[in-house]
Coordinates of C-alpha atoms in Angstrom, one line a residue:
M423 CA 110.5 131.7 137.3
E424 CA 107.5 133.1 135.5
T425 CA 105.4 130.5 133.6
C426 CA 103.0 130.9 130.7
D427 CA 99.4 129.5 130.4
P428 CA 99.1 126.0 129.1
C429 CA 99.3 126.0 125.3
W430 CA 96.4 125.0 123.1
T431 CA 98.5 122.3 121.3
C432 CA 99.2 120.4 124.6
R433 CA 95.5 120.8 125.7
N434 CA 94.4 119.5 122.3
R435 CA 96.7 116.5 122.7
R436 CA 95.4 115.9 126.2
I437 CA 98.8 116.1 127.9
Q438 CA 100.0 118.4 130.6
C439 CA 101.8 121.4 129.2
D440 CA 105.1 122.3 131.0
Q441 CA 104.3 126.0 130.5
S442 CA 108.0 126.7 129.9
G443 CA 107.5 129.3 127.2
T444 CA 106.6 129.6 123.5
P445 CA 107.2 127.1 122.2
C446 CA 106.9 124.9 125.2
A447 CA 109.4 122.1 125.7
K448 CA 106.9 119.3 125.0
C449 CA 105.8 120.8 121.6
E450 CA 109.4 121.5 120.6
K451 CA 110.4 117.9 121.4
A452 CA 107.4 116.5 119.5
G453 CA 108.1 118.7 116.5
L454 CA 104.7 120.4 116.7
E455 CA 103.7 124.0 116.3
C456 CA 103.0 125.5 119.7
F457 CA 99.7 127.5 119.7
D458 CA 98.4 129.5 122.6
K459 CA 94.8 129.6 121.1
R460 CA 92.8 127.4 118.7
P461 CA 94.2 128.0 115.2
F462 CA 92.3 128.5 111.9
R463 CA 91.6 125.7 109.5
W464 CA 91.1 125.9 105.8
V465 CA 88.0 124.2 104.5
K466 CA 86.3 123.9 101.1
G467 CA 83.1 125.9 100.8
V468 CA 81.4 128.6 102.9
A469 CA 80.5 126.5 105.9
I470 CA 82.1 123.7 107.9
R471 CA 78.8 121.8 108.5
G472 CA 75.1 122.0 107.7
K473 CA 73.3 122.6 104.4
M474 CA 76.0 124.9 103.1
Q475 CA 78.9 122.5 103.8
G476 CA 81.1 122.2 100.7
R477 CA 79.2 124.9 98.7
S478 CA 80.7 128.1 97.4
Y479 CA 79.6 131.3 95.8
E480 CA 82.2 131.3 93.2
G481 CA 84.3 128.7 91.2
K482 CA 83.1 125.5 89.5
T483 CA 81.9 122.5 91.4
G484 CA 84.6 119.9 91.7
D485 CA 87.4 122.4 91.2
S486 CA 89.7 121.6 94.1
S487 CA 91.3 125.0 94.1
S488 CA 88.1 127.1 94.3
A489 CA 86.3 128.5 97.3
L490 CA 88.8 127.7 100.1
K491 CA 87.7 129.7 103.1
P492 CA 89.5 130.1 106.5
V493 CA 87.0 129.4 109.3
R494 CA 87.6 128.8 113.0
L495 CA 86.9 125.4 114.2
P496 CA 84.0 125.3 116.7
A497 CA 84.9 124.8 120.3
K498 CA 84.4 121.3 121.6
K499 CA 84.8 119.7 124.9
P500 CA 88.0 117.5 125.1
R501 CA 87.3 113.8 124.6
A502 CA 89.1 110.6 123.7
L503 CA 89.7 110.2 120.0
V504 CA 87.9 107.1 118.5
S505 CA 90.0 104.9 116.2
G506 CA 88.9 105.6 112.6
E507 CA 87.9 109.2 113.3
N508 CA 89.5 112.0 111.4
V509 CA 92.0 114.2 113.3
P510 CA 91.8 117.9 112.3
I511 CA 94.9 119.7 111.4
A512 CA 95.5 123.4 111.8
L513 CA 96.3 124.9 108.4
Q514 CA 96.3 128.5 109.2
D515 CA 99.5 128.6 111.2
P516 CA 103.0 130.1 110.6
S517 CA 104.4 127.0 109.1
T518 CA 101.9 127.0 106.2
S519 CA 101.8 130.7 105.6
H520 CA 104.0 130.3 102.5
L521 CA 101.6 127.8 100.8
D522 CA 99.1 128.8 98.2
Q523 CA 95.4 127.8 98.6
V524 CA 95.7 124.8 96.3
S525 CA 98.5 123.3 98.3
K526 CA 96.6 124.0 101.5
Y527 CA 93.6 122.2 100.1
Y528 CA 95.7 119.1 99.3
I529 CA 97.5 119.2 102.7
D530 CA 94.1 119.1 104.3
Y531 CA 93.0 116.4 101.9
Y532 CA 96.0 114.3 102.9
N533 CA 95.2 114.8 106.5
E534 CA 91.5 113.9 106.2
R535 CA 91.6 111.1 103.5
I536 CA 95.1 109.8 102.9
C537 CA 96.3 109.3 106.5
K538 CA 93.4 107.0 107.3
L539 CA 93.7 105.1 104.0
F540 CA 97.2 103.7 104.5
I541 CA 96.8 102.6 108.1
V542 CA 94.6 100.0 109.7
Y543 CA 92.9 102.3 112.2
D544 CA 93.2 106.1 112.1
S545 CA 94.0 107.7 115.5
D546 CA 95.9 110.5 117.1
K547 CA 99.0 108.1 116.9
N548 CA 98.9 107.9 113.1
P549 CA 102.5 108.2 112.0
L550 CA 101.4 109.3 108.5
R551 CA 100.0 112.5 110.0
S552 CA 103.3 113.1 111.8
L553 CA 104.8 113.7 108.4
I554 CA 102.8 116.9 107.8
P555 CA 104.9 119.2 110.0
L556 CA 108.1 117.7 108.6
G557 CA 106.7 118.3 105.1
M558 CA 106.2 122.0 105.8
K559 CA 110.0 122.3 106.2
E560 CA 111.2 119.9 103.5
P561 CA 110.1 120.5 99.8
I562 CA 110.7 116.8 98.8
L563 CA 108.3 115.5 101.5
Q564 CA 105.8 118.3 100.9
K565 CA 105.6 117.6 97.1
A566 CA 105.2 113.8 97.8
I567 CA 102.3 114.6 100.2
L568 CA 100.7 116.9 97.6
A569 CA 101.1 114.4 94.8
L570 CA 99.5 111.6 96.8
A571 CA 96.5 113.8 97.8
A572 CA 96.0 115.1 94.2
R573 CA 96.1 111.7 92.6
H574 CA 93.7 110.2 95.1
H575 CA 91.3 113.1 94.5
V576 CA 91.4 112.4 90.7
N577 CA 90.7 108.7 91.3
S578 CA 87.9 109.1 93.7
G579 CA 84.5 108.7 92.1
Q580 CA 85.8 107.0 89.0
P581 CA 83.9 103.8 88.0
F582 CA 85.6 100.5 88.6
H583 CA 84.8 98.8 85.3
Q584 CA 85.4 101.8 83.0
F585 CA 88.3 103.8 84.5
Q586 CA 89.1 106.6 82.2
A587 CA 91.0 109.9 82.1
P588 CA 89.2 112.8 83.9
T589 CA 86.8 114.9 81.9
S590 CA 85.4 117.4 84.3
P591 CA 87.2 120.8 84.6
G592 CA 87.9 120.2 88.3
L593 CA 89.4 116.8 87.9
I594 CA 91.4 117.9 84.8
N595 CA 93.0 120.5 87.0
A596 CA 93.5 118.0 89.8
N597 CA 95.2 115.6 87.4
R598 CA 97.5 118.4 86.2
D599 CA 98.3 119.1 89.9
A600 CA 99.1 115.5 90.5
L601 CA 101.4 115.2 87.6
L602 CA 103.2 118.5 88.5
F603 CA 103.6 117.6 92.2
K604 CA 105.0 114.2 91.3
H605 CA 107.4 115.7 88.8
Q606 CA 108.6 118.2 91.5
A607 CA 108.9 115.4 94.1
M608 CA 111.0 113.3 91.7
E609 CA 113.2 116.2 90.9
A610 CA 113.7 117.0 94.6
L611 CA 114.4 113.3 95.2
S612 CA 117.1 113.3 92.5
R613 CA 118.8 116.3 94.1
A614 CA 118.6 114.8 97.6
L615 CA 120.1 111.5 96.5
G616 CA 122.9 113.4 94.7
N617 CA 123.8 115.2 97.9
A618 CA 126.2 112.9 99.6
N619 CA 126.8 115.3 102.4
S620 CA 123.2 115.5 103.6
N621 CA 122.7 115.0 107.3
S622 CA 120.7 112.3 109.0
S623 CA 117.5 114.4 109.4
K624 CA 117.6 115.1 105.6
K625 CA 117.9 111.4 104.9
D626 CA 114.9 110.8 107.2
T627 CA 112.7 113.1 105.1
T628 CA 114.0 111.5 101.9
V629 CA 113.1 108.0 103.1
A630 CA 109.7 109.2 104.2
S631 CA 109.2 110.8 100.8
I632 CA 110.2 107.6 99.0
F633 CA 107.8 105.7 101.3
L634 CA 104.9 108.0 100.2
L635 CA 105.9 107.5 96.5
I636 CA 105.3 103.8 96.9
F637 CA 101.8 104.6 98.0
L638 CA 101.5 106.9 95.0
D639 CA 102.3 104.0 92.7
L640 CA 99.5 102.0 94.3
L641 CA 97.1 104.9 93.3
E642 CA 98.6 105.2 89.8
S643 CA 98.8 101.5 88.8
G644 CA 100.7 99.3 91.2
S645 CA 103.5 98.6 88.7
D646 CA 105.3 101.8 87.7
G647 CA 108.3 101.8 90.0
W648 CA 107.4 100.8 93.5
N649 CA 110.1 98.2 93.6
F650 CA 112.8 100.8 92.6
H651 CA 111.5 103.1 95.3
L652 CA 111.6 100.2 97.8
E653 CA 115.2 99.4 97.0
G654 CA 116.2 103.0 97.3
A655 CA 114.5 103.4 100.7
K656 CA 116.1 100.2 102.0
S657 CA 119.5 101.4 100.8
L658 CA 119.1 104.7 102.6
I659 CA 117.9 103.0 105.8
S660 CA 120.8 100.6 105.8
S661 CA 123.3 103.5 105.2
Q662 CA 121.9 105.3 108.2
R663 CA 122.3 102.3 110.4
L664 CA 125.9 102.0 109.3
V665 CA 126.8 105.5 110.2
G666 CA 124.8 105.5 113.4
D667 CA 122.1 107.9 114.6
A668 CA 124.3 111.0 114.7
G669 CA 122.2 114.0 113.8
V670 CA 118.9 112.7 115.1
D671 CA 118.8 115.5 117.7
S672 CA 118.8 118.1 114.9
G673 CA 115.3 116.9 114.0
P674 CA 112.1 116.7 116.1
G675 CA 113.6 114.1 118.4
Q676 CA 111.3 111.3 119.4
T677 CA 108.9 112.0 116.5
I678 CA 111.7 111.2 114.0
Q679 CA 112.6 108.1 115.9
E680 CA 109.0 106.9 115.8
I681 CA 108.7 107.7 112.1
R682 CA 111.9 105.8 111.4
G683 CA 110.6 102.7 113.2
F684 CA 107.2 102.9 111.5
I685 CA 108.6 103.2 108.0
A686 CA 111.2 100.4 108.5
K687 CA 108.4 98.0 109.6
Q688 CA 106.1 98.9 106.7
I689 CA 108.8 98.6 104.2
N690 CA 109.5 95.1 105.5
L691 CA 105.7 94.4 105.1
I692 CA 105.5 95.8 101.6
E693 CA 108.6 93.8 100.5
T694 CA 107.4 90.6 102.1
L695 CA 103.9 90.6 100.6
G696 CA 105.0 92.2 97.4
A697 CA 107.7 89.6 96.7
T698 CA 105.2 86.7 96.7
F699 CA 103.8 87.8 93.2
L700 CA 107.1 88.9 91.7
R701 CA 109.8 87.2 89.7
P702 CA 112.1 85.3 92.1
K703 CA 114.9 87.2 93.7
L704 CA 113.8 90.5 92.2
L705 CA 114.1 92.3 95.6
S706 CA 117.2 92.4 97.7
E707 CA 117.2 91.2 101.3
F708 CA 116.3 93.8 103.9
I709 CA 116.7 93.4 107.7
S710 CA 115.1 96.3 109.6
A711 CA 116.3 97.5 113.0
D712 CA 113.0 96.2 114.5
Q713 CA 113.8 92.7 113.2
E714 CA 117.3 92.9 114.7
D715 CA 116.0 94.1 118.1
A716 CA 113.2 91.4 117.9
Q717 CA 110.7 93.7 119.5
P718 CA 107.6 91.6 120.4
Q719 CA 105.0 94.3 120.9
E720 CA 102.8 95.1 117.9
S721 CA 100.6 98.2 117.5
I722 CA 97.7 98.0 115.1
E723 CA 97.5 101.8 115.2
K724 CA 100.9 101.9 113.5
S725 CA 100.5 99.3 110.9
F726 CA 99.7 99.7 107.2
L727 CA 97.9 96.4 106.7
G728 CA 97.7 94.7 110.1
C729 CA 99.3 91.4 109.0
P730 CA 100.8 89.8 112.1
E731 CA 104.6 89.9 112.1
Y732 CA 104.7 86.2 112.9
L733 CA 102.9 85.4 109.7
L734 CA 105.0 88.0 107.7
T735 CA 108.1 86.1 108.8
A736 CA 106.5 82.8 107.7
I737 CA 105.4 84.2 104.3
Q738 CA 108.9 85.6 103.8
F739 CA 110.3 82.1 104.4
L740 CA 107.9 80.5 101.9
S741 CA 108.8 83.1 99.3
N742 CA 112.5 82.4 99.8
E743 CA 111.8 78.7 99.4
R744 CA 110.1 79.4 96.1
D745 CA 113.1 81.6 95.0
T746 CA 115.5 78.8 95.9
M747 CA 113.7 76.4 93.6
A748 CA 113.6 78.9 90.7
G749 CA 117.2 79.9 91.0
S750 CA 119.1 76.6 91.0
K751 CA 118.8 72.9 90.4
L752 CA 118.6 71.1 93.7
D753 CA 119.8 67.5 94.3
H754 CA 117.7 64.9 96.1
A755 CA 119.1 65.6 99.5
A756 CA 118.6 69.3 99.2
I757 CA 115.0 68.8 98.0
Q758 CA 114.3 66.6 101.0
T759 CA 115.6 69.2 103.4
H760 CA 113.5 71.9 101.8
I761 CA 110.4 69.7 102.0
Q762 CA 111.0 69.1 105.7
D763 CA 111.6 72.8 106.4
T764 CA 108.5 73.9 104.4
T765 CA 106.3 71.3 106.0
A766 CA 107.5 72.4 109.4
M767 CA 106.7 76.0 108.5
L768 CA 103.2 75.1 107.4
S769 CA 102.6 73.4 110.7
L770 CA 103.7 76.5 112.6
I771 CA 101.4 78.7 110.5
Q772 CA 98.5 76.2 111.1
N773 CA 99.1 76.5 114.9
F774 CA 99.2 80.3 114.9
D775 CA 96.6 81.5 117.4
C776 CA 94.8 84.4 115.7
Y777 CA 92.5 85.3 118.6
A778 CA 95.5 85.4 121.0
W779 CA 97.3 87.7 118.6
A780 CA 94.3 90.0 118.3
S781 CA 93.8 90.1 122.1
S782 CA 97.4 90.8 122.9
L783 CA 97.8 93.8 120.6
Q784 CA 98.9 97.1 122.1
N785 CA 95.9 99.0 123.6
S786 CA 93.7 96.0 123.0
S787 CA 92.5 96.3 126.6
Q788 CA 90.5 99.3 125.4
S789 CA 89.1 97.4 122.4
S790 CA 85.6 96.1 122.3
P791 CA 85.1 92.3 121.9
N792 CA 83.7 93.0 118.4
K793 CA 86.9 94.9 117.4
I794 CA 89.1 92.0 118.7
S795 CA 86.9 89.5 116.8
N796 CA 87.3 91.5 113.6
L797 CA 91.1 91.7 114.0
C798 CA 91.1 88.0 114.6
T799 CA 89.3 87.5 111.3
L800 CA 91.8 89.8 109.6
S801 CA 94.7 87.7 110.9
Q802 CA 92.9 84.5 109.9
A803 CA 92.7 85.8 106.3
Y804 CA 96.4 86.3 106.2
K805 CA 96.9 82.9 107.9
I806 CA 94.8 81.0 105.4
G807 CA 96.4 82.9 102.5
A808 CA 99.8 81.9 103.8
L809 CA 98.8 78.3 104.0
I810 CA 97.5 78.3 100.4
Y811 CA 100.7 79.9 99.2
G812 CA 102.9 77.6 101.3
R813 CA 101.1 74.4 100.1
R814 CA 101.8 75.4 96.5
V815 CA 105.4 75.9 97.4
L816 CA 105.4 72.4 98.9
D817 CA 103.7 71.0 95.8
A818 CA 106.5 72.4 93.6
L819 CA 109.0 70.6 95.8
T820 CA 107.1 67.3 95.9
K821 CA 105.8 67.4 92.3
E822 CA 102.3 66.9 93.6
V823 CA 99.0 68.9 93.4
T824 CA 97.2 69.3 96.7
P825 CA 93.5 70.0 96.5
Q826 CA 92.8 73.4 98.3
D827 CA 89.1 73.7 97.9
G828 CA 88.5 73.6 101.7
L829 CA 91.1 76.4 102.4
V830 CA 89.8 78.5 99.5
S831 CA 86.2 78.2 100.8
E832 CA 87.4 79.2 104.2
L833 CA 89.3 82.2 102.9
L834 CA 86.3 83.4 100.9
G835 CA 84.2 83.2 104.0
L836 CA 86.7 85.3 105.9
I837 CA 86.8 87.9 103.1
D838 CA 83.0 88.0 103.1
A839 CA 83.0 88.5 106.9
L840 CA 85.4 91.5 106.6
K841 CA 83.3 93.3 103.9
E842 CA 81.3 95.1 106.6
D843 CA 84.4 96.5 108.3
E844 CA 85.9 99.0 105.8
A845 CA 88.9 99.8 107.9
L846 CA 90.0 96.1 107.8
F847 CA 88.6 95.2 104.4
K848 CA 91.0 97.7 102.8
C849 CA 93.9 95.7 104.2
I850 CA 93.3 92.3 102.5
L851 CA 93.9 92.7 98.8
W852 CA 96.8 90.2 99.1
A853 CA 94.4 87.6 100.5
I854 CA 91.8 88.4 97.9
F855 CA 94.3 87.9 95.1
V856 CA 95.6 84.6 96.6
A857 CA 92.0 83.3 96.7
G858 CA 91.4 84.5 93.1
L859 CA 94.4 82.5 91.9
E860 CA 92.9 79.3 93.4
C861 CA 89.2 79.6 92.8
R862 CA 87.7 77.5 90.0
T863 CA 84.0 78.2 89.9
Q864 CA 82.3 81.1 88.3
A865 CA 80.3 82.0 91.4
Q866 CA 83.6 82.3 93.4
R867 CA 85.1 84.5 90.7
D868 CA 82.1 86.7 90.5
F869 CA 82.2 87.1 94.3
L870 CA 85.8 88.1 94.2
V871 CA 85.3 90.6 91.4
G872 CA 82.6 92.2 93.5
C873 CA 85.0 92.3 96.5
L874 CA 87.6 94.0 94.3
E875 CA 85.1 96.6 93.2
K876 CA 84.2 97.3 96.9
F877 CA 88.0 97.6 97.6
W878 CA 88.2 100.2 94.8
V879 CA 85.4 102.2 96.2
A880 CA 87.1 102.1 99.6
T881 CA 90.6 103.0 98.5
S882 CA 90.7 104.5 95.0
C883 CA 93.9 102.6 94.4
L884 CA 94.3 101.8 90.7
N885 CA 96.3 98.6 91.5
V886 CA 93.0 96.9 92.5
V887 CA 91.6 97.6 89.0
N888 CA 94.7 96.0 87.6
A889 CA 94.4 93.1 90.0
A890 CA 90.9 92.4 88.6
N891 CA 92.2 92.5 85.0
I892 CA 95.1 90.2 85.9
L893 CA 92.8 87.6 87.5
R894 CA 90.4 87.7 84.5
D895 CA 93.3 87.0 82.1
Y896 CA 94.6 84.3 84.4
W897 CA 91.2 82.6 84.6
Q898 CA 90.9 82.5 80.9
Q899 CA 94.3 80.8 80.6
E900 CA 93.8 78.4 83.5
D901 CA 90.4 77.2 82.3
K902 CA 92.3 75.5 79.5
L903 CA 94.1 73.3 82.0
E904 CA 92.6 70.6 84.2
V905 CA 94.6 71.6 87.3
S906 CA 97.3 74.2 87.9
S907 CA 99.4 74.8 90.9
R908 CA 102.3 76.8 89.4
W909 CA 100.9 80.3 89.9
I910 CA 103.6 80.9 92.5
F911 CA 106.0 81.1 89.6
D912 CA 103.8 82.1 86.7
I913 CA 102.2 85.1 88.2
G914 CA 105.5 86.9 88.4
R915 CA 106.1 86.5 84.7
L916 CA 103.4 88.9 83.5
G917 CA 105.8 91.4 82.0
R918 CA 105.3 94.0 84.8
D919 CA 106.2 93.9 88.5
W920 CA 102.9 94.3 90.3
L921 CA 102.4 95.3 93.9
L922 CA 99.0 93.7 94.9
I923 CA 98.5 94.7 98.5

């Protein structure tokens, strides 16, 4: 049997090509375009590096649609991809030939900027990047990708303290693009949800699109509909589980399965942390397949925020305890049971070994001691945040007010320690907000506002600007009280449903 030369796609992925044909079996299984030679890539400007990088001979500066030139990537020796490094995507290939230059620019923007934003560490295993080839075939996912990229482009460079509508011609155009792409994505979503006969692979891309629309809400405000998107995604995932996995083989096989698992895990994370600042029982209960299978192995390279699953389970329990108190009047026996259960959970959280967790993560054997130490600090921030939250839940049960100055100081120290690691710092808005609800001194509050500004620079997510405004208003109200511990209830009654993660 005659064989072909190894394809460029497999060589670039650093795997052995089976040389079975074009496309080869490995590319076909992974859902990737099979190239025999290095493809072209669209970049902005007349040069990919050097003094002329980003410059153009025509078009206005800042106009995202001008001066997009196809250039061939320079040949490089194969080497291991470092976590946090951008992974180039080929945009001059048959699957993107139908796209206009503006769309190609935003696809490249998504690849370079967005994929590393909503993951702890960027790598060649980033599931968000796996959505790009699927988006080339499905309009709903493609428009969600484009809307996400365009909105982030508009937000980038805006001042933290005086966020305003874009005024430069380039950003005005980008804002128009963002609104158009979002409108098109929502229209496509409406059509997809109205098609009861859609197959499993279509539902997968619909769930992935909804998932990206939740991130779009973080960029736009953090309160404009993420909870409705979340409920819709959960409903679709549950319906897929009921009918089984028939139809999976019609998609890109293993890639689809991995994306499914990733999205289900992150939806559970978003729901768990998001519910802590919402009105009680606003969200329905969701049990992902991963929770059912009780898979112990965690991968930091496939996590949105890096919160240990053990702590997520604990936070979910504490949030449910809060909801129980808010939803019904408990008798003495029931209250005592809840006090015992909550106290036991706080003890479990206190005993959680952050360093052991960071050391045991998938691929941690290849991690440096400094990286493990930083991941340990990240998990400690979630641990202390969970303890502060849980003690306020216990206070509500016992009718007491527990001083938390020591825990708050510890949490502020952890937040400060993570400021130098941007990849991890962008994961701790939840912990920053918990600290903000407890801090009483002006120095602590000024420090946290500075952290929120740094978070804005790192992410361009408008929900962090709103988080700062919420805290300022809350501090003004709480300064009138000697002590307050009821923020676990009060913060969800602000009139809007905020996602502060």
